[in-house]
PDB file of C-alpha atoms in Angstrom:
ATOM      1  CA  UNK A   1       0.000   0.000   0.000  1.00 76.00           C
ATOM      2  CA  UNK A   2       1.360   3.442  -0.638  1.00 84.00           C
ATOM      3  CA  UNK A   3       0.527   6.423   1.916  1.00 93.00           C
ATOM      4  CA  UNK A   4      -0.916   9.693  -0.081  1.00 96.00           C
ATOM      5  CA  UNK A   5      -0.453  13.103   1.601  1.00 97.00           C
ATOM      6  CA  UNK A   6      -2.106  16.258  -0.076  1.00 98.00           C
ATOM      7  CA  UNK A   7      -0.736  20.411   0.151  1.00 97.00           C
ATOM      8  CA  UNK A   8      -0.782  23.204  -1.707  1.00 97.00           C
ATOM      9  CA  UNK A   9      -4.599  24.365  -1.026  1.00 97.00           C
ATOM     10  CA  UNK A  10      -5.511  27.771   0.572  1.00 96.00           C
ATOM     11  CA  UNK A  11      -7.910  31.312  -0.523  1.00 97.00           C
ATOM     12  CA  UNK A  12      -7.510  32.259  -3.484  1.00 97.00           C
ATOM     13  CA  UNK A  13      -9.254  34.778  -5.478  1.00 97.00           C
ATOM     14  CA  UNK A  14     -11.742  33.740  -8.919  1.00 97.00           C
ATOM     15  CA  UNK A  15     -10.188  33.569 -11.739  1.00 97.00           C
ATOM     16  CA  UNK A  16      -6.473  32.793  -9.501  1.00 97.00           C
ATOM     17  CA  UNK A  17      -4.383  29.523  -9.860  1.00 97.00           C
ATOM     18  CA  UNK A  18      -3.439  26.849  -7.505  1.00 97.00           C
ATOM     19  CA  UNK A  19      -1.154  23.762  -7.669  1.00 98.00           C
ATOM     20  CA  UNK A  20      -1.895  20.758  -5.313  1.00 98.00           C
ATOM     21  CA  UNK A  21       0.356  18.092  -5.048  1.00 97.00           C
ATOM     22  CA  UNK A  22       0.041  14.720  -3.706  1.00 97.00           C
ATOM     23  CA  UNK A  23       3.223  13.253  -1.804  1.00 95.00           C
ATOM     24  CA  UNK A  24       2.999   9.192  -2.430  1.00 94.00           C
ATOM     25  CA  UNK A  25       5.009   7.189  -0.201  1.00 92.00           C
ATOM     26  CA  UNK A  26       5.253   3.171  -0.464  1.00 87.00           C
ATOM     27  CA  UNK A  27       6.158   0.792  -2.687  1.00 83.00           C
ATOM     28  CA  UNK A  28       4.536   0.168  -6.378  1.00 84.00           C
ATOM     29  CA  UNK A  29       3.537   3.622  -6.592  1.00 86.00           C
ATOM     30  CA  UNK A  30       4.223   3.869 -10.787  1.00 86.00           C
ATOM     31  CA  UNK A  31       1.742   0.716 -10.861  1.00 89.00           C
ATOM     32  CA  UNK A  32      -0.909   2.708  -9.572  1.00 92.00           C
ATOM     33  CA  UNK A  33      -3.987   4.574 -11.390  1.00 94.00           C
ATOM     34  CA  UNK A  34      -3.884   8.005  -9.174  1.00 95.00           C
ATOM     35  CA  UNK A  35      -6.993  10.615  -9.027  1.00 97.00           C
ATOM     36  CA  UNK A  36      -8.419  13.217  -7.734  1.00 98.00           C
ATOM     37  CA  UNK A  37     -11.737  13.951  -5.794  1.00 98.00           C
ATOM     38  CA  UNK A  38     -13.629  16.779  -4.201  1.00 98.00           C
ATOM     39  CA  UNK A  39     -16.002  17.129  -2.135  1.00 97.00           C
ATOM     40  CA  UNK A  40     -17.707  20.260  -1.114  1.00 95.00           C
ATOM     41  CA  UNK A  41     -19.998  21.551   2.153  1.00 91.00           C
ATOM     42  CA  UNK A  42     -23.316  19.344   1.209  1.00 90.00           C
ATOM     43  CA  UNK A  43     -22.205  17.580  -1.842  1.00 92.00           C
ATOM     44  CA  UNK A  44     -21.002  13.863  -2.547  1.00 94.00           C
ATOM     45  CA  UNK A  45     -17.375  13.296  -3.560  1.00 95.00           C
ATOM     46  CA  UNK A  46     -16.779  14.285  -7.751  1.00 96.00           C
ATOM     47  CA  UNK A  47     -14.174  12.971  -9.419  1.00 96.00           C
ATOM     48  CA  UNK A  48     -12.116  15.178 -11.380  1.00 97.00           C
ATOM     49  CA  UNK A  49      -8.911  13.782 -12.575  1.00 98.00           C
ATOM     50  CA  UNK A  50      -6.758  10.247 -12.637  1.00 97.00           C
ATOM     51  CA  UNK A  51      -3.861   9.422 -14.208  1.00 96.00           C
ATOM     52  CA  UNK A  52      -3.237   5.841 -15.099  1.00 94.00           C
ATOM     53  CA  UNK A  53      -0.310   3.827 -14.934  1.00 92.00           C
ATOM     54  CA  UNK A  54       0.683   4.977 -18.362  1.00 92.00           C
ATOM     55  CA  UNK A  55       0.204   8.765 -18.153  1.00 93.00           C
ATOM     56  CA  UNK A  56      -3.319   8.456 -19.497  1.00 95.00           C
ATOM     57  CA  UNK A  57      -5.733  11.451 -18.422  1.00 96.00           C
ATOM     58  CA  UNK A  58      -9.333  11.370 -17.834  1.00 97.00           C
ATOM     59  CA  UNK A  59     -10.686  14.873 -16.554  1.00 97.00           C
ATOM     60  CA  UNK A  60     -14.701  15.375 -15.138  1.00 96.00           C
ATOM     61  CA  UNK A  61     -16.647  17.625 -17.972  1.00 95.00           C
ATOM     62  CA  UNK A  62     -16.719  20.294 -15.012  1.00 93.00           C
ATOM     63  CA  UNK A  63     -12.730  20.594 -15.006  1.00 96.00           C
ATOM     64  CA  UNK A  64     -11.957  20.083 -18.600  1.00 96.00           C
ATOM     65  CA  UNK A  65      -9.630  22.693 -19.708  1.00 96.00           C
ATOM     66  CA  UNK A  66      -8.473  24.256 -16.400  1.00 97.00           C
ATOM     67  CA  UNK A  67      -7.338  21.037 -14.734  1.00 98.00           C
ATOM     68  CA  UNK A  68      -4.215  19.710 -15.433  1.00 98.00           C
ATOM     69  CA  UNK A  69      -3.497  16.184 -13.649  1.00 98.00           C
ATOM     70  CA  UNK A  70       0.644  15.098 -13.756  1.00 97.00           C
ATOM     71  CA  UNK A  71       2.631  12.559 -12.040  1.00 94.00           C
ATOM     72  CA  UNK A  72       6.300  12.343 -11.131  1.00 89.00           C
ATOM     73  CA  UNK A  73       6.955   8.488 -10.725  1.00 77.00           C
ATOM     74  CA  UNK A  74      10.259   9.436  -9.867  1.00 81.00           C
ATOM     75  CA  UNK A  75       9.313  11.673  -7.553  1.00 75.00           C
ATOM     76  CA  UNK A  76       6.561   9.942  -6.115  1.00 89.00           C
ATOM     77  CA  UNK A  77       4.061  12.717  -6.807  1.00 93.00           C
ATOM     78  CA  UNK A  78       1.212  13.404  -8.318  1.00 96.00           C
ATOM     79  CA  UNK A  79       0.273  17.023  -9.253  1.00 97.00           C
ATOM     80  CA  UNK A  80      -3.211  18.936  -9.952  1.00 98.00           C
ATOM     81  CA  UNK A  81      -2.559  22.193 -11.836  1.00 98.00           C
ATOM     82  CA  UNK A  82      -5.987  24.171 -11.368  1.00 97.00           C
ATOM     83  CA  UNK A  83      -6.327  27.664 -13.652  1.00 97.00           C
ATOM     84  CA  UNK A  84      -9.243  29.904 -14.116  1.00 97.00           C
ATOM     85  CA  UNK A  85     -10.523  28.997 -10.102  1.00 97.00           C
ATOM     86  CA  UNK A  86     -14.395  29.908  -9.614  1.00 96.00           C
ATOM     87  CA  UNK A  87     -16.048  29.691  -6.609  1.00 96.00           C
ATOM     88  CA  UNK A  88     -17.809  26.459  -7.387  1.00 95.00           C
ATOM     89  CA  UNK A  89     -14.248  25.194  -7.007  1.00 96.00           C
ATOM     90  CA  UNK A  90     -14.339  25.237  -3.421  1.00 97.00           C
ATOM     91  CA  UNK A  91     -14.108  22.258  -1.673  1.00 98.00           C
ATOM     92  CA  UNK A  92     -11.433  19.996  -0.392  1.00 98.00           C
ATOM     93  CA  UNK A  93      -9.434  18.184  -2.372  1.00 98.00           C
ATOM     94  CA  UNK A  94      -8.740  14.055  -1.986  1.00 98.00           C
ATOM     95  CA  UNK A  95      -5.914  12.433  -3.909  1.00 97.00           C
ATOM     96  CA  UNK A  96      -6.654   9.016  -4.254  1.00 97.00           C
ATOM     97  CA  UNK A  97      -4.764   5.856  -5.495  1.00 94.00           C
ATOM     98  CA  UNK A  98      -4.736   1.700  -6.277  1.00 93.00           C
ATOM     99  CA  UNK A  99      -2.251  -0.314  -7.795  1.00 91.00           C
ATOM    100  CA  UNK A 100      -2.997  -2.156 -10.998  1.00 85.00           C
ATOM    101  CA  UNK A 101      -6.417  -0.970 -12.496  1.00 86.00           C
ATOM    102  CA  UNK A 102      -7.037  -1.059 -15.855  1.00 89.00           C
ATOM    103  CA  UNK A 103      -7.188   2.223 -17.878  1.00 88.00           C
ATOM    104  CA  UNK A 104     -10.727   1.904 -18.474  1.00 90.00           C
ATOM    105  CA  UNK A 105     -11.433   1.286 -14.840  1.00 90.00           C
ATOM    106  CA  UNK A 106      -8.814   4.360 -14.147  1.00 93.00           C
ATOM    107  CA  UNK A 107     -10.835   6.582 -16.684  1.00 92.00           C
ATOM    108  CA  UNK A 108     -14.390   5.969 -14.766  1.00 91.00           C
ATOM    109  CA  UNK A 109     -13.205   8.830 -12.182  1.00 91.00           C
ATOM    110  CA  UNK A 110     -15.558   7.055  -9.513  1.00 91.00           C
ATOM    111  CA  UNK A 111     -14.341   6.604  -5.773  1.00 88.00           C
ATOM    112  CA  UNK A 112     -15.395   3.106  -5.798  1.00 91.00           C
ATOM    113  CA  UNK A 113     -12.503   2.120  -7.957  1.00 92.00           C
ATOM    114  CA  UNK A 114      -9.689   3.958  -5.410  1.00 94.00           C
ATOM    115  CA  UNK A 115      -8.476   2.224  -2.066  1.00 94.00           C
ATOM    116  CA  UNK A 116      -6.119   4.575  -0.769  1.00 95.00           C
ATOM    117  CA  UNK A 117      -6.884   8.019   0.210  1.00 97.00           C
ATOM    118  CA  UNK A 118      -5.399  11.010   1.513  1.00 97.00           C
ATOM    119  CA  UNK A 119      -6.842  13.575   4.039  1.00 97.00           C
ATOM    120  CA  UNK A 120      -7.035  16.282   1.644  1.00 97.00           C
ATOM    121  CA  UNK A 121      -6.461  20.217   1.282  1.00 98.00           C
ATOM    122  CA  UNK A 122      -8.904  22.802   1.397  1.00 98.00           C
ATOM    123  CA  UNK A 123      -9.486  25.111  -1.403  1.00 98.00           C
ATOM    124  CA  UNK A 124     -11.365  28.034  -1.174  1.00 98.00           C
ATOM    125  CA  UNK A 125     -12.716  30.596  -3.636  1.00 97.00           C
ATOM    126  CA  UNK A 126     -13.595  33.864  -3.269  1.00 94.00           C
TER     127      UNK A 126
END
């Protein structure tokens, strides 16, 4: 199992930039299909980016074009590049991980696939 740890939230103004990054310690890490979540005051968890084993992107409709998901497999990181913030962007933000999943399975973006989580980092709009 690897251990995920999430920074790089905070306040930022609309129409501002953040990057998050996911800190992924363990072993098998580049095996792993990466994403991830959010999960707003009231809402269920969304999906919004993974990153299969192969550098393969899926990205949620709501995201598409201001997201930008990366990973660093020898770094053990995985990034999440967000441009363009609105306030319907506020929420906290989960990495997520699990070794070996296919790239369709990688490309639903749903929490059921994912067994390892992070605590996440707040982002907040204003």
């Amino acid at each position: 199992h690897v251990q995920l740890v999430e920074s790089g939230g905070g306040s930022v103004e609309a129409g501002g930039s953040l990057r998050l990054s996911c800190a992924v310690s363990g072993y098998g890490y580049s095996d792993y299909c990466m994403g991830w979540f959010r999960q707003s005051s009231g809402n269920e968890r969304e999906g919004v980016a993974s990153i299969d084993s192969d550098g393969e992107t899926t990205y949620a409709d709501s995201v598409k074009g201001r997201f930008t998901i990366s990973r660093d497999n020898a770094g053990n990181d995985v990034d999440l590049q967000i441009e363009s913030l609105k306030s319907e962007d506020t929420a906290m933000y989960i990495c997520a991980g699990r070794h070996s999943v296919s790239q369709s399975g990688c490309a639903t973006l749903s929490d059921g696939i994912f067994t390892q989580w992070g605590q996440g980092t707040q982002v907040t709009v204003s």
